[in-house]
């Protein structure tokens, strides 16, 4: 499966992800990673696998997307010895921000970052729990690039390849690494 690093270990990680039908609205299959996060060996295996492609890549900072991305991105930053930059919803950050509006699979939102969190030339890895349409990750990439950061790829636990997000990100020349994929939406 293109861009999804599926191995036996990854199949075990995938098996720990719960699917909730019709959340947060009818027709959405919500891929709930809280069941993976609450499993110690599973969480560790997921972080091990997520950092693997980026060892030696001189990542300066992980920029992770609120809220589940913080959990995954924080653990990855610690493992890689990188800094952590929170990308937050509108109005949550206390200092001067730059922001970008984007479309979700189920709504419209805005992502913001502190204007001084990223310096020109910083090598940044974007992290979230899941890539659906790619709107969130593309907004994150746009924000980082506005600040002069160099995006070194996007990492996520889950890809929903049928929604085209990971292909959209790759079309801009960025690597996408996901641990598992779910067909459909
Ligand atoms: P997108 O911007 O369409 O790629 O959507 C990705 C963001 O929305 C991530 O932050 C996910 O946490 C969340 N998301 C979108 N679709 C789902 C889904 N089916 N299950 C769980 N989270 C989702």
mmCIF file of C-alpha atoms and ligand atoms in Angstrom:
data_model
loop_
_atom_site.group_PDB
_atom_site.id
_atom_site.type_symbol
_atom_site.label_atom_id
_atom_site.label_comp_id
_atom_site.label_asym_id
_atom_site.label_seq_id
_atom_site.Cartn_x
_atom_site.Cartn_y
_atom_site.Cartn_z
ATOM 1 C CA UNK A 1 0.000 0.000 0.000
ATOM 2 C CA UNK A 2 1.670 3.230 -1.162
ATOM 3 C CA UNK A 3 3.211 5.258 1.623
ATOM 4 C CA UNK A 4 1.774 3.146 4.407
ATOM 5 C CA UNK A 5 4.473 1.224 6.236
ATOM 6 C CA UNK A 6 2.376 -1.886 6.932
ATOM 7 C CA UNK A 7 4.142 -4.739 8.739
ATOM 8 C CA UNK A 8 2.973 -7.372 11.195
ATOM 9 C CA UNK A 9 3.755 -4.948 14.034
ATOM 10 C CA UNK A 10 1.690 -2.308 12.291
ATOM 11 C CA UNK A 11 -1.212 -4.732 11.917
ATOM 12 C CA UNK A 12 -1.146 -5.168 15.705
ATOM 13 C CA UNK A 13 -1.179 -1.377 16.116
ATOM 14 C CA UNK A 14 -4.101 -1.110 13.695
ATOM 15 C CA UNK A 15 -6.013 -3.759 15.649
ATOM 16 C CA UNK A 16 -5.853 -1.500 18.741
ATOM 17 C CA UNK A 17 -7.689 1.335 16.941
ATOM 18 C CA UNK A 18 -11.434 1.414 17.591
ATOM 19 C CA UNK A 19 -13.998 2.481 14.995
ATOM 20 C CA UNK A 20 -17.052 4.458 16.118
ATOM 21 C CA UNK A 21 -19.765 4.696 13.438
ATOM 22 C CA UNK A 22 -21.708 7.963 13.011
ATOM 23 C CA UNK A 23 -19.417 10.122 15.191
ATOM 24 C CA UNK A 24 -19.330 13.120 15.314
ATOM 25 C CA UNK A 25 -22.126 13.037 12.732
ATOM 26 C CA UNK A 26 -24.018 10.434 10.689
ATOM 27 C CA UNK A 27 -21.972 8.738 7.984
ATOM 28 C CA UNK A 28 -18.544 9.344 9.565
ATOM 29 C CA UNK A 29 -16.528 6.313 10.693
ATOM 30 C CA UNK A 30 -14.494 7.839 13.524
ATOM 31 C CA UNK A 31 -11.129 6.096 13.964
ATOM 32 C CA UNK A 32 -10.579 6.327 17.708
ATOM 33 C CA UNK A 33 -6.909 6.087 18.728
ATOM 34 C CA UNK A 34 -7.631 6.386 22.468
ATOM 35 C CA UNK A 35 -7.743 2.566 22.639
ATOM 36 C CA UNK A 36 -4.235 2.426 21.151
ATOM 37 C CA UNK A 37 -2.950 5.196 23.434
ATOM 38 C CA UNK A 38 -4.262 3.424 26.540
ATOM 39 C CA UNK A 39 -2.312 0.244 25.675
ATOM 40 C CA UNK A 40 1.261 0.694 26.942
ATOM 41 C CA UNK A 41 3.071 -1.690 24.566
ATOM 42 C CA UNK A 42 0.830 -0.591 21.681
ATOM 43 C CA UNK A 43 1.499 3.115 22.277
ATOM 44 C CA UNK A 44 5.242 2.492 22.540
ATOM 45 C CA UNK A 45 5.247 0.363 19.365
ATOM 46 C CA UNK A 46 3.383 3.114 17.514
ATOM 47 C CA UNK A 47 5.857 5.812 18.605
ATOM 48 C CA UNK A 48 8.812 3.508 17.767
ATOM 49 C CA UNK A 49 7.437 2.974 14.265
ATOM 50 C CA UNK A 50 6.552 6.650 13.741
ATOM 51 C CA UNK A 51 10.046 7.941 14.609
ATOM 52 C CA UNK A 52 11.892 5.213 12.664
ATOM 53 C CA UNK A 53 11.832 6.928 9.220
ATOM 54 C CA UNK A 54 13.058 10.206 10.770
ATOM 55 C CA UNK A 55 16.045 9.030 12.803
ATOM 56 C CA UNK A 56 19.117 10.880 11.553
ATOM 57 C CA UNK A 57 16.962 13.379 9.638
ATOM 58 C CA UNK A 58 18.050 16.264 11.901
ATOM 59 C CA UNK A 59 14.458 17.215 12.765
ATOM 60 C CA UNK A 60 14.653 20.443 14.789
ATOM 61 C CA UNK A 61 10.993 20.543 15.813
ATOM 62 C CA UNK A 62 7.826 18.543 15.627
ATOM 63 C CA UNK A 63 4.775 20.637 14.790
ATOM 64 C CA UNK A 64 1.705 18.718 15.930
ATOM 65 C CA UNK A 65 -1.965 19.399 15.475
ATOM 66 C CA UNK A 66 -4.422 19.797 18.353
ATOM 67 C CA UNK A 67 -5.444 17.666 20.109
ATOM 68 C CA UNK A 68 -4.574 14.018 19.451
ATOM 69 C CA UNK A 69 -1.531 15.089 17.448
ATOM 70 C CA UNK A 70 -0.100 16.574 20.668
ATOM 71 C CA UNK A 71 -0.022 13.170 22.366
ATOM 72 C CA UNK A 72 1.722 11.468 19.466
ATOM 73 C CA UNK A 73 3.922 14.424 18.524
ATOM 74 C CA UNK A 74 5.064 15.064 22.108
ATOM 75 C CA UNK A 75 6.237 11.468 22.506
ATOM 76 C CA UNK A 76 7.949 11.568 19.095
ATOM 77 C CA UNK A 77 9.723 14.847 19.921
ATOM 78 C CA UNK A 78 11.103 13.349 23.117
ATOM 79 C CA UNK A 79 12.296 10.253 21.251
ATOM 80 C CA UNK A 80 13.987 12.333 18.501
ATOM 81 C CA UNK A 81 15.420 14.959 20.838
ATOM 82 C CA UNK A 82 13.443 17.566 18.883
ATOM 83 C CA UNK A 83 11.488 20.596 20.058
ATOM 84 C CA UNK A 84 7.705 20.644 20.082
ATOM 85 C CA UNK A 85 5.487 23.294 18.474
ATOM 86 C CA UNK A 86 1.735 23.162 19.112
ATOM 87 C CA UNK A 87 -0.542 23.998 16.179
ATOM 88 C CA UNK A 88 -3.786 25.039 17.831
ATOM 89 C CA UNK A 89 -7.371 25.898 17.034
ATOM 90 C CA UNK A 90 -8.369 29.567 16.751
ATOM 91 C CA UNK A 91 -7.792 31.772 19.793
ATOM 92 C CA UNK A 92 -5.993 29.261 22.016
ATOM 93 C CA UNK A 93 -2.412 30.553 21.818
ATOM 94 C CA UNK A 94 -1.526 33.511 24.057
ATOM 95 C CA UNK A 95 1.152 35.288 21.995
ATOM 96 C CA UNK A 96 1.208 36.704 18.437
ATOM 97 C CA UNK A 97 -0.022 34.059 15.974
ATOM 98 C CA UNK A 98 -0.226 33.368 12.264
ATOM 99 C CA UNK A 99 -3.170 31.270 11.104
ATOM 100 C CA UNK A 100 -4.677 29.462 8.127
ATOM 101 C CA UNK A 101 -8.315 28.413 7.519
ATOM 102 C CA UNK A 102 -8.918 24.875 6.265
ATOM 103 C CA UNK A 103 -11.669 22.329 5.612
ATOM 104 C CA UNK A 104 -12.087 19.193 7.725
ATOM 105 C CA UNK A 105 -13.738 15.974 6.605
ATOM 106 C CA UNK A 106 -16.640 17.215 8.751
ATOM 107 C CA UNK A 107 -16.485 21.013 8.980
ATOM 108 C CA UNK A 108 -14.321 24.121 8.640
ATOM 109 C CA UNK A 109 -11.618 25.142 11.079
ATOM 110 C CA UNK A 110 -8.561 27.320 11.571
ATOM 111 C CA UNK A 111 -5.101 26.355 12.750
ATOM 112 C CA UNK A 112 -2.736 28.847 14.384
ATOM 113 C CA UNK A 113 0.889 28.851 15.514
ATOM 114 C CA UNK A 114 2.958 31.300 17.527
ATOM 115 C CA UNK A 115 4.748 33.500 15.011
ATOM 116 C CA UNK A 116 8.047 33.063 16.869
ATOM 117 C CA UNK A 117 7.802 29.273 17.329
ATOM 118 C CA UNK A 118 9.575 28.453 14.073
ATOM 119 C CA UNK A 119 12.702 30.102 12.703
ATOM 120 C CA UNK A 120 13.675 30.303 9.035
ATOM 121 C CA UNK A 121 15.492 27.108 8.076
ATOM 122 C CA UNK A 122 14.144 24.995 10.973
ATOM 123 C CA UNK A 123 13.592 21.402 9.839
ATOM 124 C CA UNK A 124 10.026 20.556 10.873
ATOM 125 C CA UNK A 125 8.098 17.287 10.930
ATOM 126 C CA UNK A 126 4.292 17.639 10.892
ATOM 127 C CA UNK A 127 2.423 15.151 13.109
ATOM 128 C CA UNK A 128 -1.252 14.279 13.535
ATOM 129 C CA UNK A 129 -3.150 11.139 14.482
ATOM 130 C CA UNK A 130 -4.912 10.768 11.133
ATOM 131 C CA UNK A 131 -4.865 12.094 7.574
ATOM 132 C CA UNK A 132 -8.274 12.248 5.889
ATOM 133 C CA UNK A 133 -8.711 14.951 3.211
ATOM 134 C CA UNK A 134 -5.292 16.328 4.101
ATOM 135 C CA UNK A 135 -6.737 19.803 4.741
ATOM 136 C CA UNK A 136 -5.356 20.017 8.260
ATOM 137 C CA UNK A 137 -1.866 18.836 7.334
ATOM 138 C CA UNK A 138 -1.773 21.111 4.275
ATOM 139 C CA UNK A 139 -2.758 24.080 6.477
ATOM 140 C CA UNK A 140 0.022 23.091 8.888
ATOM 141 C CA UNK A 141 2.523 22.929 6.022
ATOM 142 C CA UNK A 142 1.400 26.356 4.749
ATOM 143 C CA UNK A 143 1.831 27.877 8.223
ATOM 144 C CA UNK A 144 5.291 26.393 8.699
ATOM 145 C CA UNK A 145 6.417 27.519 5.260
ATOM 146 C CA UNK A 146 5.040 31.052 5.904
ATOM 147 C CA UNK A 147 7.450 31.227 8.838
ATOM 148 C CA UNK A 148 10.362 29.967 6.731
ATOM 149 C CA UNK A 149 10.403 26.443 8.197
ATOM 150 C CA UNK A 150 11.469 23.505 6.035
ATOM 151 C CA UNK A 151 8.844 20.745 6.115
ATOM 152 C CA UNK A 152 10.559 17.332 6.309
ATOM 153 C CA UNK A 153 7.405 15.271 5.983
ATOM 154 C CA UNK A 154 4.128 14.361 7.611
ATOM 155 C CA UNK A 155 3.707 11.500 10.096
ATOM 156 C CA UNK A 156 0.407 10.017 11.248
ATOM 157 C CA UNK A 157 -0.849 6.817 12.817
ATOM 158 C CA UNK A 158 -3.670 6.441 10.282
ATOM 159 C CA UNK A 159 -4.161 7.277 6.624
ATOM 160 C CA UNK A 160 -7.571 7.246 4.932
ATOM 161 C CA UNK A 161 -6.158 6.933 1.395
ATOM 162 C CA UNK A 162 -9.546 6.961 -0.343
ATOM 163 C CA UNK A 163 -10.029 10.573 0.801
ATOM 164 C CA UNK A 164 -6.883 11.568 -1.103
ATOM 165 C CA UNK A 165 -5.162 13.618 1.585
ATOM 166 C CA UNK A 166 -1.856 11.775 1.607
ATOM 167 C CA UNK A 167 -1.690 11.930 -2.207
ATOM 168 C CA UNK A 168 -2.353 15.691 -2.059
ATOM 169 C CA UNK A 169 0.492 16.157 0.414
ATOM 170 C CA UNK A 170 2.845 13.994 -1.687
ATOM 171 C CA UNK A 171 1.884 15.986 -4.786
ATOM 172 C CA UNK A 172 3.467 19.009 -3.054
ATOM 173 C CA UNK A 173 6.684 17.009 -2.726
ATOM 174 C CA UNK A 174 6.401 16.036 0.941
ATOM 175 C CA UNK A 175 6.880 12.511 2.312
ATOM 176 C CA UNK A 176 3.956 10.999 4.191
ATOM 177 C CA UNK A 177 4.484 8.119 6.622
ATOM 178 C CA UNK A 178 1.460 6.422 8.189
ATOM 179 C CA UNK A 179 1.374 3.210 10.195
ATOM 180 C CA UNK A 180 -1.900 1.885 8.828
ATOM 181 C CA UNK A 181 -4.672 2.648 6.406
ATOM 182 C CA UNK A 182 -8.413 2.166 6.518
ATOM 183 C CA UNK A 183 -10.276 1.772 3.229
ATOM 184 C CA UNK A 184 -13.249 4.032 2.621
ATOM 185 C CA UNK A 185 -13.849 7.032 4.843
HETATM 186 P P1 LIG B 1 -8.274 16.134 7.331
HETATM 187 O O1 LIG B 1 -7.933 17.588 7.533
HETATM 188 O O2 LIG B 1 -9.513 15.947 6.500
HETATM 189 O O3 LIG B 1 -7.092 15.346 6.817
HETATM 190 O O4 LIG B 1 -8.686 15.554 8.744
HETATM 191 C C1 LIG B 1 -7.722 15.194 9.678
HETATM 192 C C2 LIG B 1 -8.066 15.701 11.038
HETATM 193 O O5 LIG B 1 -9.414 15.463 11.389
HETATM 194 C C3 LIG B 1 -7.230 14.996 12.074
HETATM 195 O O6 LIG B 1 -6.863 15.936 13.075
HETATM 196 C C4 LIG B 1 -8.141 13.920 12.624
HETATM 197 O O7 LIG B 1 -7.968 13.791 14.013
HETATM 198 C C5 LIG B 1 -9.543 14.383 12.285
HETATM 199 N N1 LIG B 1 -10.329 13.371 11.563
HETATM 200 C C6 LIG B 1 -10.809 13.482 10.303
HETATM 201 N N2 LIG B 1 -11.497 12.412 9.921
HETATM 202 C C7 LIG B 1 -11.447 11.556 10.968
HETATM 203 C C8 LIG B 1 -11.953 10.225 11.192
HETATM 204 N N3 LIG B 1 -12.661 9.572 10.261
HETATM 205 N N4 LIG B 1 -11.675 9.648 12.392
HETATM 206 C C9 LIG B 1 -10.945 10.299 13.338
HETATM 207 N N5 LIG B 1 -10.454 11.543 13.186
HETATM 208 C C10 LIG B 1 -10.699 12.172 12.016
#
